[in-house]
Short mmCIF file of C-alpha atoms in Angstrom, two decimals:
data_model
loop_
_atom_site.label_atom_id
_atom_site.label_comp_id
_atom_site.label_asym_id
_atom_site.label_seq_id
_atom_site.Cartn_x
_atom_site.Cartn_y
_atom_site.Cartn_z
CA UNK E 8 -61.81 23.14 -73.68
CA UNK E 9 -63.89 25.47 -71.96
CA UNK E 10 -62.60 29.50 -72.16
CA UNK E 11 -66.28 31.18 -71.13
CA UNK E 12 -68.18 30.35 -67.87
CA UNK E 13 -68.68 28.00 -65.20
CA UNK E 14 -66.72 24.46 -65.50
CA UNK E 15 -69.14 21.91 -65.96
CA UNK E 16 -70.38 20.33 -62.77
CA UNK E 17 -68.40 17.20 -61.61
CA UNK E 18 -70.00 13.80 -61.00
CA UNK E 19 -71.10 12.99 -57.59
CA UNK E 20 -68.51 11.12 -55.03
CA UNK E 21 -69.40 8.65 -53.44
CA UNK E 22 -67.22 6.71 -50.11
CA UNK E 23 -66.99 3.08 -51.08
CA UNK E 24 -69.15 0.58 -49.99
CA UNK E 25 -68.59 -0.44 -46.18
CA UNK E 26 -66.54 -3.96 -45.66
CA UNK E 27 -69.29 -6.73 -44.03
CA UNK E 28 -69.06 -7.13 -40.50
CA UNK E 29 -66.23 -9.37 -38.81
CA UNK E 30 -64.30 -9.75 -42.42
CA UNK E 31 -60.82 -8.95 -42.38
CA UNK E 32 -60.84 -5.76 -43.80
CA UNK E 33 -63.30 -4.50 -41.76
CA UNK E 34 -60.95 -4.90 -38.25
CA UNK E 35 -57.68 -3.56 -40.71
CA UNK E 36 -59.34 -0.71 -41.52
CA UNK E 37 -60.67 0.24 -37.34
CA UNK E 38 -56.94 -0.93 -36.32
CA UNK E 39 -55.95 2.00 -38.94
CA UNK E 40 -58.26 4.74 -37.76
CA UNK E 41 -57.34 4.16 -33.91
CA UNK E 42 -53.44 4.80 -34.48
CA UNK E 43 -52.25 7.80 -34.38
CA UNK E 44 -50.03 9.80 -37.00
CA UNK E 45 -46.52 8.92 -37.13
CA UNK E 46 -44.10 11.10 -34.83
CA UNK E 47 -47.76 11.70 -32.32
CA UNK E 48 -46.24 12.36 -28.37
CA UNK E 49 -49.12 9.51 -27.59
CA UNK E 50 -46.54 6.98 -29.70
CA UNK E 51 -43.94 7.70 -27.19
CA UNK E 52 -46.56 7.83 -23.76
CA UNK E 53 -46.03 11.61 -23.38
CA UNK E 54 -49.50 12.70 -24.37
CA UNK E 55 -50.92 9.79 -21.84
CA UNK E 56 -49.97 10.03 -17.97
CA UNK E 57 -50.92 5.98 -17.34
CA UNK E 58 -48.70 4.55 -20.15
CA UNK E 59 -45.01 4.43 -19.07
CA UNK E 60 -42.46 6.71 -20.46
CA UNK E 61 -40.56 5.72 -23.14
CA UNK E 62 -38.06 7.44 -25.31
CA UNK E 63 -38.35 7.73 -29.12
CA UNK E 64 -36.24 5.31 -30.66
CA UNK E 65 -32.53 6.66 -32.17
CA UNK E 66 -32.25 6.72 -35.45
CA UNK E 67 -28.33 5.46 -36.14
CA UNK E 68 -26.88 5.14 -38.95
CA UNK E 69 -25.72 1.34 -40.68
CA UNK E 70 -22.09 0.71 -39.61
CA UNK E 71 -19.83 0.29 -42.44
CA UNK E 72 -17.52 -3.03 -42.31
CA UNK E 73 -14.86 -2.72 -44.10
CA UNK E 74 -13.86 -5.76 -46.90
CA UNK E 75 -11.47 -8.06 -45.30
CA UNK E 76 -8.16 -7.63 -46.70
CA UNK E 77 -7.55 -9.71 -49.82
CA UNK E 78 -3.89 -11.41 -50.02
CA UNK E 79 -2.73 -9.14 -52.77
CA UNK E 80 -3.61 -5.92 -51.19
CA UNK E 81 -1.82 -7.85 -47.70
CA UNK E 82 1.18 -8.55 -49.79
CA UNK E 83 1.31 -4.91 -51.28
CA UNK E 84 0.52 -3.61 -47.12
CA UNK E 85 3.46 -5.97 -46.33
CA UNK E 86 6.21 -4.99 -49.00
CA UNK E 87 5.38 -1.16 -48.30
CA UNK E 88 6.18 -2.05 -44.42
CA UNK E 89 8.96 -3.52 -45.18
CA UNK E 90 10.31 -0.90 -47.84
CA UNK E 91 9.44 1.91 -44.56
CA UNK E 92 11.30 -0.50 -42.78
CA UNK E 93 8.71 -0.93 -40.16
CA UNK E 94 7.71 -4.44 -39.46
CA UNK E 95 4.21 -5.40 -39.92
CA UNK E 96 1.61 -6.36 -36.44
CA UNK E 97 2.65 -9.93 -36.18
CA UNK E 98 5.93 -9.79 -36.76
CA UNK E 99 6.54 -7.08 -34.09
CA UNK E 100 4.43 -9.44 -31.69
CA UNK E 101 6.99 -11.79 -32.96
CA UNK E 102 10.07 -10.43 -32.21
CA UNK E 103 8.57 -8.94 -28.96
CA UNK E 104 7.69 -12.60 -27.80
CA UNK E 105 11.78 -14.18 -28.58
CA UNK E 106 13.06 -11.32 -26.88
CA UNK E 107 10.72 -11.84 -23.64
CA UNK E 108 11.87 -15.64 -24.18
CA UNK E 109 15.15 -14.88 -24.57
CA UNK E 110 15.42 -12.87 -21.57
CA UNK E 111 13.44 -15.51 -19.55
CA UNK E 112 15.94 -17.52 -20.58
CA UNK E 113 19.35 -15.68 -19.73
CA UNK E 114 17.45 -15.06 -16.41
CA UNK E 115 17.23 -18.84 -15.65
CA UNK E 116 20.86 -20.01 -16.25
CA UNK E 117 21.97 -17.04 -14.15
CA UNK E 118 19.52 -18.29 -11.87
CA UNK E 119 21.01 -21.82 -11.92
CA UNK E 120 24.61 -20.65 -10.89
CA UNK E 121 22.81 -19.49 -7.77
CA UNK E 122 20.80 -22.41 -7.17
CA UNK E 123 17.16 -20.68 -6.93
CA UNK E 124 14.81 -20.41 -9.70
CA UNK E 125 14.07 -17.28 -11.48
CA UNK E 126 10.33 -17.97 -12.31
CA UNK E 127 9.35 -17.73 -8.24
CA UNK E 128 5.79 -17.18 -7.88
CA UNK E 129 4.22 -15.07 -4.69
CA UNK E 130 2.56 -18.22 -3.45
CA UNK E 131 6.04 -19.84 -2.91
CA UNK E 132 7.76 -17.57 -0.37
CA UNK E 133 10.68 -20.48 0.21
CA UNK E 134 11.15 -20.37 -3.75
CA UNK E 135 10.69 -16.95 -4.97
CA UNK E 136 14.58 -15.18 -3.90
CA UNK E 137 15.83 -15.59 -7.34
CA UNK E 138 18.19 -13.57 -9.39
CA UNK E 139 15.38 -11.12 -11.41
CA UNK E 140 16.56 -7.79 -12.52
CA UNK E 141 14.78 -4.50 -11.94
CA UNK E 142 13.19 -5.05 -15.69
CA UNK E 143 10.27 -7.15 -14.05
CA UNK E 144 8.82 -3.91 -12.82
CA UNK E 145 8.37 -0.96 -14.14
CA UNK E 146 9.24 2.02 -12.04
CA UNK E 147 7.09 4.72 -11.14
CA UNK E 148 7.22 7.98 -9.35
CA UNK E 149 8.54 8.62 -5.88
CA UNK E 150 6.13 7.98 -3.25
CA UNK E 151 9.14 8.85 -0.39
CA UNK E 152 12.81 8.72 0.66
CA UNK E 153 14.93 6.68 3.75
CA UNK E 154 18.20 7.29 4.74
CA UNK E 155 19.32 4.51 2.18
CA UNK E 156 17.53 5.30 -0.90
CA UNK E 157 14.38 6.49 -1.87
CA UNK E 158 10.68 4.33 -2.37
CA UNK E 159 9.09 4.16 -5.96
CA UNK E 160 5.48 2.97 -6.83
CA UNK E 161 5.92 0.08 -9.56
CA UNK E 162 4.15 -2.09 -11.27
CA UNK E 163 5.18 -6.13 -11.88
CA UNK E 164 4.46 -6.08 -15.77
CA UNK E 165 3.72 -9.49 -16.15
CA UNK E 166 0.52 -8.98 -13.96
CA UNK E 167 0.00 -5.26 -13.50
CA UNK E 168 0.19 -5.40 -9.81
CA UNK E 169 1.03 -2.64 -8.03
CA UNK E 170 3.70 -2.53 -5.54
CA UNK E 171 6.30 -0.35 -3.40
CA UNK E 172 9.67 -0.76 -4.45
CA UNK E 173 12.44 0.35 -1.20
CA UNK E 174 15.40 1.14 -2.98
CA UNK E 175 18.93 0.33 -0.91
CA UNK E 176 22.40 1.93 -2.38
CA UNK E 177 24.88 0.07 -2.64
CA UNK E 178 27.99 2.43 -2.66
CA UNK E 179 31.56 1.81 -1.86
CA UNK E 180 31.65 3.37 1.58
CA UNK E 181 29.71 0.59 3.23
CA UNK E 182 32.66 -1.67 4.18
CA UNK E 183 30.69 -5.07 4.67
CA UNK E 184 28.79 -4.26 1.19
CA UNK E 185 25.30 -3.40 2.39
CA UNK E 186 23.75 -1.61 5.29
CA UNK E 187 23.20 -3.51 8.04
CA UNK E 188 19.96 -2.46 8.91
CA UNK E 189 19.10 -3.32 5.11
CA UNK E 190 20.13 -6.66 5.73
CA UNK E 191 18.03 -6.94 9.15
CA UNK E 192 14.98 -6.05 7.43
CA UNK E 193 15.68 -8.68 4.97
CA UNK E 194 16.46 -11.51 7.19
CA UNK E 195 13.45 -10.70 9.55
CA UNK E 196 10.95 -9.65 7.17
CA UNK E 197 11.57 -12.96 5.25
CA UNK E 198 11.25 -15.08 8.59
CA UNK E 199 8.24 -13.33 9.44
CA UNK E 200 6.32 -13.83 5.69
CA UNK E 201 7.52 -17.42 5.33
CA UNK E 202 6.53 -18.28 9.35
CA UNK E 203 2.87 -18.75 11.01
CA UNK E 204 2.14 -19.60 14.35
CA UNK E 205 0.81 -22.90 13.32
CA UNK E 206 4.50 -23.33 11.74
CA UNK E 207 2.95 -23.45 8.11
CA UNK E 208 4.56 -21.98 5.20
CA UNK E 209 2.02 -19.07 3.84
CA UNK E 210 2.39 -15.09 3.06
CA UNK E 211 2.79 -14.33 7.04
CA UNK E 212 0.54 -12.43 9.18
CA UNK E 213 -2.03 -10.08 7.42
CA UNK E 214 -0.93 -6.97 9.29
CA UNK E 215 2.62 -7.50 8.26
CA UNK E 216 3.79 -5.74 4.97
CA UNK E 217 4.78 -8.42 2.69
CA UNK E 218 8.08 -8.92 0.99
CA UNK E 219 7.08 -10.12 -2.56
CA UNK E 220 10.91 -10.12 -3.87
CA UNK E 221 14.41 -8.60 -4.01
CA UNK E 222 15.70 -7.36 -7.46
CA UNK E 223 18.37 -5.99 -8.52
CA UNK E 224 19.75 -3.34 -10.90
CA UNK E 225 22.75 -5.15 -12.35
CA UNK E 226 22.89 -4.61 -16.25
CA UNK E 227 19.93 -2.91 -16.24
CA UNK E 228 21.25 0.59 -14.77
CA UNK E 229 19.46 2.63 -17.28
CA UNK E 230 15.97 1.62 -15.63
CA UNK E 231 17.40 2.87 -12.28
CA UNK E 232 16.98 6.53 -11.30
CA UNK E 233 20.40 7.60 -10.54
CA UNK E 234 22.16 4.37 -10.94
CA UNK E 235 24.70 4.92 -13.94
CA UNK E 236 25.86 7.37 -12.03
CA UNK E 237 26.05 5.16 -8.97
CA UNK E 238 27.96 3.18 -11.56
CA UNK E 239 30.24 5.22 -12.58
CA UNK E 240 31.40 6.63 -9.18
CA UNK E 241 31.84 2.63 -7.69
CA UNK E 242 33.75 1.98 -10.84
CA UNK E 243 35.70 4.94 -10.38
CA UNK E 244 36.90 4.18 -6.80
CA UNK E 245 38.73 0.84 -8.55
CA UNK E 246 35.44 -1.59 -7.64
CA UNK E 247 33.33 -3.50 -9.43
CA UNK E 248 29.63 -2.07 -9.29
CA UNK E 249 27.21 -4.92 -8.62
CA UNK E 250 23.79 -2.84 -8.90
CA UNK E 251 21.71 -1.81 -6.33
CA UNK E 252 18.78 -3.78 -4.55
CA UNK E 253 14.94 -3.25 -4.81
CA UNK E 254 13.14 -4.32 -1.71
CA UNK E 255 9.55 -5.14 -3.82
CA UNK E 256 7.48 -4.79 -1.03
CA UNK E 257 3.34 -5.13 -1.27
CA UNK E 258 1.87 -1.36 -2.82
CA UNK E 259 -0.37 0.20 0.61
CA UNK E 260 -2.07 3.52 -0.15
CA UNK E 261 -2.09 5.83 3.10
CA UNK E 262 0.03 5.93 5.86
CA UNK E 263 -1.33 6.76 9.40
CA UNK E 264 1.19 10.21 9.42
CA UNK E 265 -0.35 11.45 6.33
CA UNK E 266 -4.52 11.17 7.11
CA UNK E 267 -3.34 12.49 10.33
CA UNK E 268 -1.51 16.10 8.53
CA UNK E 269 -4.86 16.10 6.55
CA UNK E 270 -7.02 16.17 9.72
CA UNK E 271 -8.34 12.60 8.92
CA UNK E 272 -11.04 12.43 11.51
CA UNK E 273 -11.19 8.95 12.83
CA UNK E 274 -14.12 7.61 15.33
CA UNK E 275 -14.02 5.54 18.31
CA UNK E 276 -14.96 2.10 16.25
CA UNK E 277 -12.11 3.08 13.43
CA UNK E 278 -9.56 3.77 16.72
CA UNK E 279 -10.36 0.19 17.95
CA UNK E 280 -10.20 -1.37 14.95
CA UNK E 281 -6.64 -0.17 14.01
CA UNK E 282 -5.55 -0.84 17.50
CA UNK E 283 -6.78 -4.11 17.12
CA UNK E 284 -4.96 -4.71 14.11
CA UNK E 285 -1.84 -3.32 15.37
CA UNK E 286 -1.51 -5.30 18.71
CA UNK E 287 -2.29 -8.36 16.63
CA UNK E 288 0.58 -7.70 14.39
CA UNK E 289 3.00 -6.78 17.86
CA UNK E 290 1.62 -9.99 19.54
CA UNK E 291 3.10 -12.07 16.18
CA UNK E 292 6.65 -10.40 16.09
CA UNK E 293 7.15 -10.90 20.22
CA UNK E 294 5.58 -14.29 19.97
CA UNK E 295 8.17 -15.15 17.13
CA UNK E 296 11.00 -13.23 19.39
CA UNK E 297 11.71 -9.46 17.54
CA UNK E 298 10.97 -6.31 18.63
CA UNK E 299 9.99 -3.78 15.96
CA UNK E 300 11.92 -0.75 18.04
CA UNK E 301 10.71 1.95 15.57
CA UNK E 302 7.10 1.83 15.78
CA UNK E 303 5.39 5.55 15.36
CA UNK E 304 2.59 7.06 13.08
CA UNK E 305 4.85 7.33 9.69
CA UNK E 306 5.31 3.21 9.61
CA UNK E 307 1.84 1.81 10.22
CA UNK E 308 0.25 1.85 6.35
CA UNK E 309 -3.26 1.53 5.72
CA UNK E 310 -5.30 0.67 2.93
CA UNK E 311 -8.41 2.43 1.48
CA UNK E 312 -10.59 -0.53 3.44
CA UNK E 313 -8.75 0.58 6.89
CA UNK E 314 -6.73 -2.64 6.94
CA UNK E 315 -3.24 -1.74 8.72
CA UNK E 316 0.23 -2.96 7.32
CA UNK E 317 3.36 -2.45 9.83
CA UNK E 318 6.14 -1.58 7.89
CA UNK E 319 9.81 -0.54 8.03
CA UNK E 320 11.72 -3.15 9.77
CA UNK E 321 15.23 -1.22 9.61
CA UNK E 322 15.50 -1.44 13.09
CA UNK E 323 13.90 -4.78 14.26
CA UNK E 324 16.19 -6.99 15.95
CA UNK E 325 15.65 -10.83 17.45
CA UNK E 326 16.09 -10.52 21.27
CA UNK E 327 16.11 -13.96 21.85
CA UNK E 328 18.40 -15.83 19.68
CA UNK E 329 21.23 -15.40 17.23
CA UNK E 330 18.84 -16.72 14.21
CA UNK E 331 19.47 -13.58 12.25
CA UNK E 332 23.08 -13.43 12.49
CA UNK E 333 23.20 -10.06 14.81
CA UNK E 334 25.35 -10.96 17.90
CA UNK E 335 24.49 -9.89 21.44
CA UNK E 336 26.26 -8.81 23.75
CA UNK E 337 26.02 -9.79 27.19
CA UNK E 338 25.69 -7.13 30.70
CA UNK E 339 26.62 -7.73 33.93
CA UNK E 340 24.27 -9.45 35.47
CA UNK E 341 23.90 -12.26 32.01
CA UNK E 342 21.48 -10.76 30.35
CA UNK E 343 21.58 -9.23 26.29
CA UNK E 344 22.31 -5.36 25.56
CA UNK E 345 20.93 -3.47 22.64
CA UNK E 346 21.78 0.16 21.94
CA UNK E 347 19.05 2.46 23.18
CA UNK E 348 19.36 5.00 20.45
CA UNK E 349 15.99 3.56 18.46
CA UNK E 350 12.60 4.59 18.78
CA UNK E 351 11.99 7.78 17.47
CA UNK E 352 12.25 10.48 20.39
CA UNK E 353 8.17 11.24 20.55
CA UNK E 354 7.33 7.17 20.87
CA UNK E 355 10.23 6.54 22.98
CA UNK E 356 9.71 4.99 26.25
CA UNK E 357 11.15 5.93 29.95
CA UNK E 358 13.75 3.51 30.20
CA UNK E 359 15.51 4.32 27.13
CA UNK E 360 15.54 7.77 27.73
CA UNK E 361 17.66 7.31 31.03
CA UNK E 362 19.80 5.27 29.50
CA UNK E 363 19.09 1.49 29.68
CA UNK E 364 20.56 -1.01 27.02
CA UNK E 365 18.44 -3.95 28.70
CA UNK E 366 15.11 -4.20 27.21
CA UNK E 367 12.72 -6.60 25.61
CA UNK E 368 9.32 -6.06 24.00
CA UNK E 369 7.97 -3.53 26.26
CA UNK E 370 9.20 -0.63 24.35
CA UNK E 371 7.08 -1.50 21.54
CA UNK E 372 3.90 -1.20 23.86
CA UNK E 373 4.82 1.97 25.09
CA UNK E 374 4.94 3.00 21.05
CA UNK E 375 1.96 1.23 20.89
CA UNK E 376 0.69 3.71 23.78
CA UNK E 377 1.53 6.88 22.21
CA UNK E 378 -0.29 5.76 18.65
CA UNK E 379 -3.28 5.39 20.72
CA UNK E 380 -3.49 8.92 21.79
CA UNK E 381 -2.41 10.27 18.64
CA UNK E 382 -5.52 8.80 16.60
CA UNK E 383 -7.93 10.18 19.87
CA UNK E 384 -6.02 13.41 19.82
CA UNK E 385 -5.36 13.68 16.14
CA UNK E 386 -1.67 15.20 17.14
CA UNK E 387 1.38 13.54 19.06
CA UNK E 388 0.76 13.00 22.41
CA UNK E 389 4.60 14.29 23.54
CA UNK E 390 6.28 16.10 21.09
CA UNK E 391 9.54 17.08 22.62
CA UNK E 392 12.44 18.48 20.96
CA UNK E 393 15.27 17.11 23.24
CA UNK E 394 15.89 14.40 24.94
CA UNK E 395 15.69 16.19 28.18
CA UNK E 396 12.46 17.77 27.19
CA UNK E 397 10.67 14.57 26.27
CA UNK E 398 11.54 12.50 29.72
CA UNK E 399 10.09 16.36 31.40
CA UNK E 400 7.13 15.61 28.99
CA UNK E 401 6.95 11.91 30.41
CA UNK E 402 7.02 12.89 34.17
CA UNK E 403 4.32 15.73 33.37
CA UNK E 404 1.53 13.45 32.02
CA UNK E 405 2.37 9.97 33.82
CA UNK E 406 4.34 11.36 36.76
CA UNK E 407 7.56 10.17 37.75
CA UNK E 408 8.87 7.20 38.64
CA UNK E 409 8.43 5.57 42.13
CA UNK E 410 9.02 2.09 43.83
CA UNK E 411 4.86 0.97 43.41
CA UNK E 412 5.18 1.35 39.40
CA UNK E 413 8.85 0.82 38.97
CA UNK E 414 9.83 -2.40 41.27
CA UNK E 415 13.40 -2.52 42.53
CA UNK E 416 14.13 1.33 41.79
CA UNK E 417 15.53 -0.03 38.91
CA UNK E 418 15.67 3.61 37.62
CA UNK E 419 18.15 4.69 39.83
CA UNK E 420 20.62 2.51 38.50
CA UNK E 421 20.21 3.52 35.03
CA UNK E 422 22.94 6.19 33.44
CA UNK E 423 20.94 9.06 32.97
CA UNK E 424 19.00 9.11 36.33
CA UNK E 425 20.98 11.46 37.69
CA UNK E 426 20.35 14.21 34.41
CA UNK E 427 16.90 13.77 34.44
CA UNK E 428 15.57 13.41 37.56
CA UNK E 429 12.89 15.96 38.89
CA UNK E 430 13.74 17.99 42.03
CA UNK E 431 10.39 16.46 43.91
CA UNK E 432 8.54 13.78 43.12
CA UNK E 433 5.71 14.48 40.06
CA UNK E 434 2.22 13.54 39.92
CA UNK E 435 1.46 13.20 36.39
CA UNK E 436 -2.11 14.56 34.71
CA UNK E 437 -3.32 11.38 33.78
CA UNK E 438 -3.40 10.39 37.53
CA UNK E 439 -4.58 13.44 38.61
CA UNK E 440 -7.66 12.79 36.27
CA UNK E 441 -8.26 9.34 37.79
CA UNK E 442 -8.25 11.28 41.54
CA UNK E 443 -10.58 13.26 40.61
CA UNK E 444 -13.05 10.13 39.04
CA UNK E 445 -12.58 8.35 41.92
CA UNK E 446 -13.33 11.03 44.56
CA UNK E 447 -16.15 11.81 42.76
CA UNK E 448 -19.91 9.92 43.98
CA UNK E 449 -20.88 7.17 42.06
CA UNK E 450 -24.58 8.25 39.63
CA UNK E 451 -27.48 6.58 41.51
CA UNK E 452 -29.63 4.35 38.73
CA UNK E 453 -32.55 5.49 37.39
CA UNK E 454 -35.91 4.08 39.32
#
């Protein structure tokens, strides 16, 4: 060892020999010097504007799997369950799957007392009025209220499809059970799913709202929002409470009322479009003989895709025949009355106002009319307040009647002539507007 002066010098280095040409080792060792150092940007095409960019690859971490579970550890897993007294996974899937089967099965011999099965599927509409309780669907919130119950979003469990359930009380005041416009909207809304015009059996016309099922609350009242007390106050009054009935209609998302209150904007190929749709759906119910008589903004549903449902048929009626059990009475002259209190008062037509009970489908076009101008206008055409202030509406924008639009003056027979008449004949704005188009000299063409 060394303590005084220089180190000694070192032997000369020299690089090893080079590889021969084309060997092996040679092209390893170029390969080596033209790669970059690990974690370079030019790895990765940042550092070189013609290679593509590609992002550094992510480091993750192995997943752990854990062991499967060995039969002594399940048996331990299975006595602590049962010590907790919570069941273990399959049993619970178990006991879930005899109850659904027992409940399938109490709803098919109630089912058979009544003659119609219980397991109805939608594509079926002549087989699908069984006896199902409200437990089929599961009730949502409130989506709106009628003067005989409210309307809940569901869902049918077994599928997960959405729908609108119409709720109809059943209380002890209504002296032939249910309401009779419930049981017009049944009857018709049933004829009109189950009937096409080639006389086919299928889920009715597309524009129709379709009645999937009716269900009941019976034994189930828990599930129904309001009904054990419903319950208690029919079984109170000495009567036996029978539940009420869910209309499950299909689930729509808008209704024409509501875009309209949000200032919904609607152009002219949108406007034709739902007119279209509507009129197709009015040409089916007159061509199978029933008039809607409530047709207005609040009952024509539409779906995010602009498809339109008409809904509500409280207040339908068949004007031709006694097929739905309503009876009609006869007039004077032969010919079937209906009361003329339907229609609400802003999409009611002329000849109800003054009083006629003599009408047929017209009165839906005149509804028809007024939905027309409300999706132009964006607001009610004639919003009146009275009944006096909505025919003085009428008469301002069409004019009033005379002999070349109304043949036979048969306005001056009807009851309420006399109220409403106007002092001197009117000459409403829409005809002053056509005047003034036709007065004015037809646009020479361009040369």
């Amino acid at each position: 060892m060394y303590t005084n002066g220089p180190p000694p010098p070192q032997p000369p280095h020299y690089p090893p020999p080079p590889h021969p040409p084309g060997s092996a080792a040679q092209q390893q060792q170029q390969q080596q010097q033209q790669l970059p150092p690990p974690g370079h940007p030019s790895q990765y095409g940042w550092a070189n504007p013609q290679r593509p960019l590609q992002q550094p690859p992510l480091q993750q971490p192995p997943l752990h799997v854990p062991p499967p579970l060995q039969p002594p550890l399940a048996a331990a897993a299975a006595a602590a369950a049962a010590a907790s007294g919570v069941a273990p996974p399959q049993q619970q899937q178990q006991q879930q799957q005899q109850q659904q089967q027992q409940q399938l099965q109490r709803e098919e011999e109630e089912a058979e007392r009544w003659g119609t099965p219980a397991h109805a599927t939608p594509t079926a509409p002549e087989d699908r009025w069984g006896t199902r309780t409200l437990r089929v669907y599961e009730r949502g919130v409130q989506v709106g209220e009628g003067t005989y119950g409210q309307v809940y979003r569901g869902t049918q469990r077994a599928t997960g499809r959405a729908v609108a359930m119409k709720k109809i009380r059943v209380n002890k005041n209504q002296t032939e059970g249910l309401p009779v416009t419930a049981i017009r909207e049944i009857r018709i809304l049933k004829r009109l799913n189950k009937t096409t015009r080639t006389g086919s059996s299928s889920r009715g016309h597309p524009h129709i709202v379709e009645l999937i099922e009716i269900v009941t609350s019976k034994g189930v009242e828990e599930e129904d929002d309001g009904g054990l007390e419903d319950k208690r106050e029919v079984e109170a009054s000495g009567c036996v409470f029978k539940g009420n009935l869910f209309l499950v209609l299909e689930y729509v998302e808008h209704d024409l009322s509501g875009l309209l209150d949000k200032s919904y904007k609607f152009g002219p190929a949108l406007v034709k479009s739902i007119m279209c749709q509507l009129l197709g759906a009015l040409q089916f119910m007159h061509g199978e003989g029933f008039v809607h008589r409530d047709i207005k903004s609040s009952n024509l549903l539409i779906t995010n895709h602009h498809v339109v449902k008409l809904a509500d048929f409280g207040l339908a009626r068949d004007m031709r025949s006694d097929s739905t059990g309503d009876k009609h009475p006869a007039g004077e002259n032969g010919a079937p009355e209906f009361t003329n209190k339907v229609i609400t008062l802003w999409y009611r037509p002329p000849e109800l106002l003054l009083g006629t009970k003599q009408y047929g489908s017209a009165v839906d076009m005149w509804s028809a009319g007024c939905i027309l101008a409300e999706l132009l206008l964006g607001r009610p055409l004639m919003p009146g307040r009275s009944e006096e202030k909505q025919i003085a509406k009428i008469f301002e924008m069409v004019g009033s009647p005379t002999p070349e639009l109304w043949p036979n003056r048969e306005y001056e027979n009807m009851v309420h002539w006399d109220k409403f008449r106007p002092e001197v004949p009117m000459m409403g704005r829409l005809e002053k507007e056509l005047c003034k188009v036709r007065s004015q000299p037809a646009s020479q063409p361009a040369s």
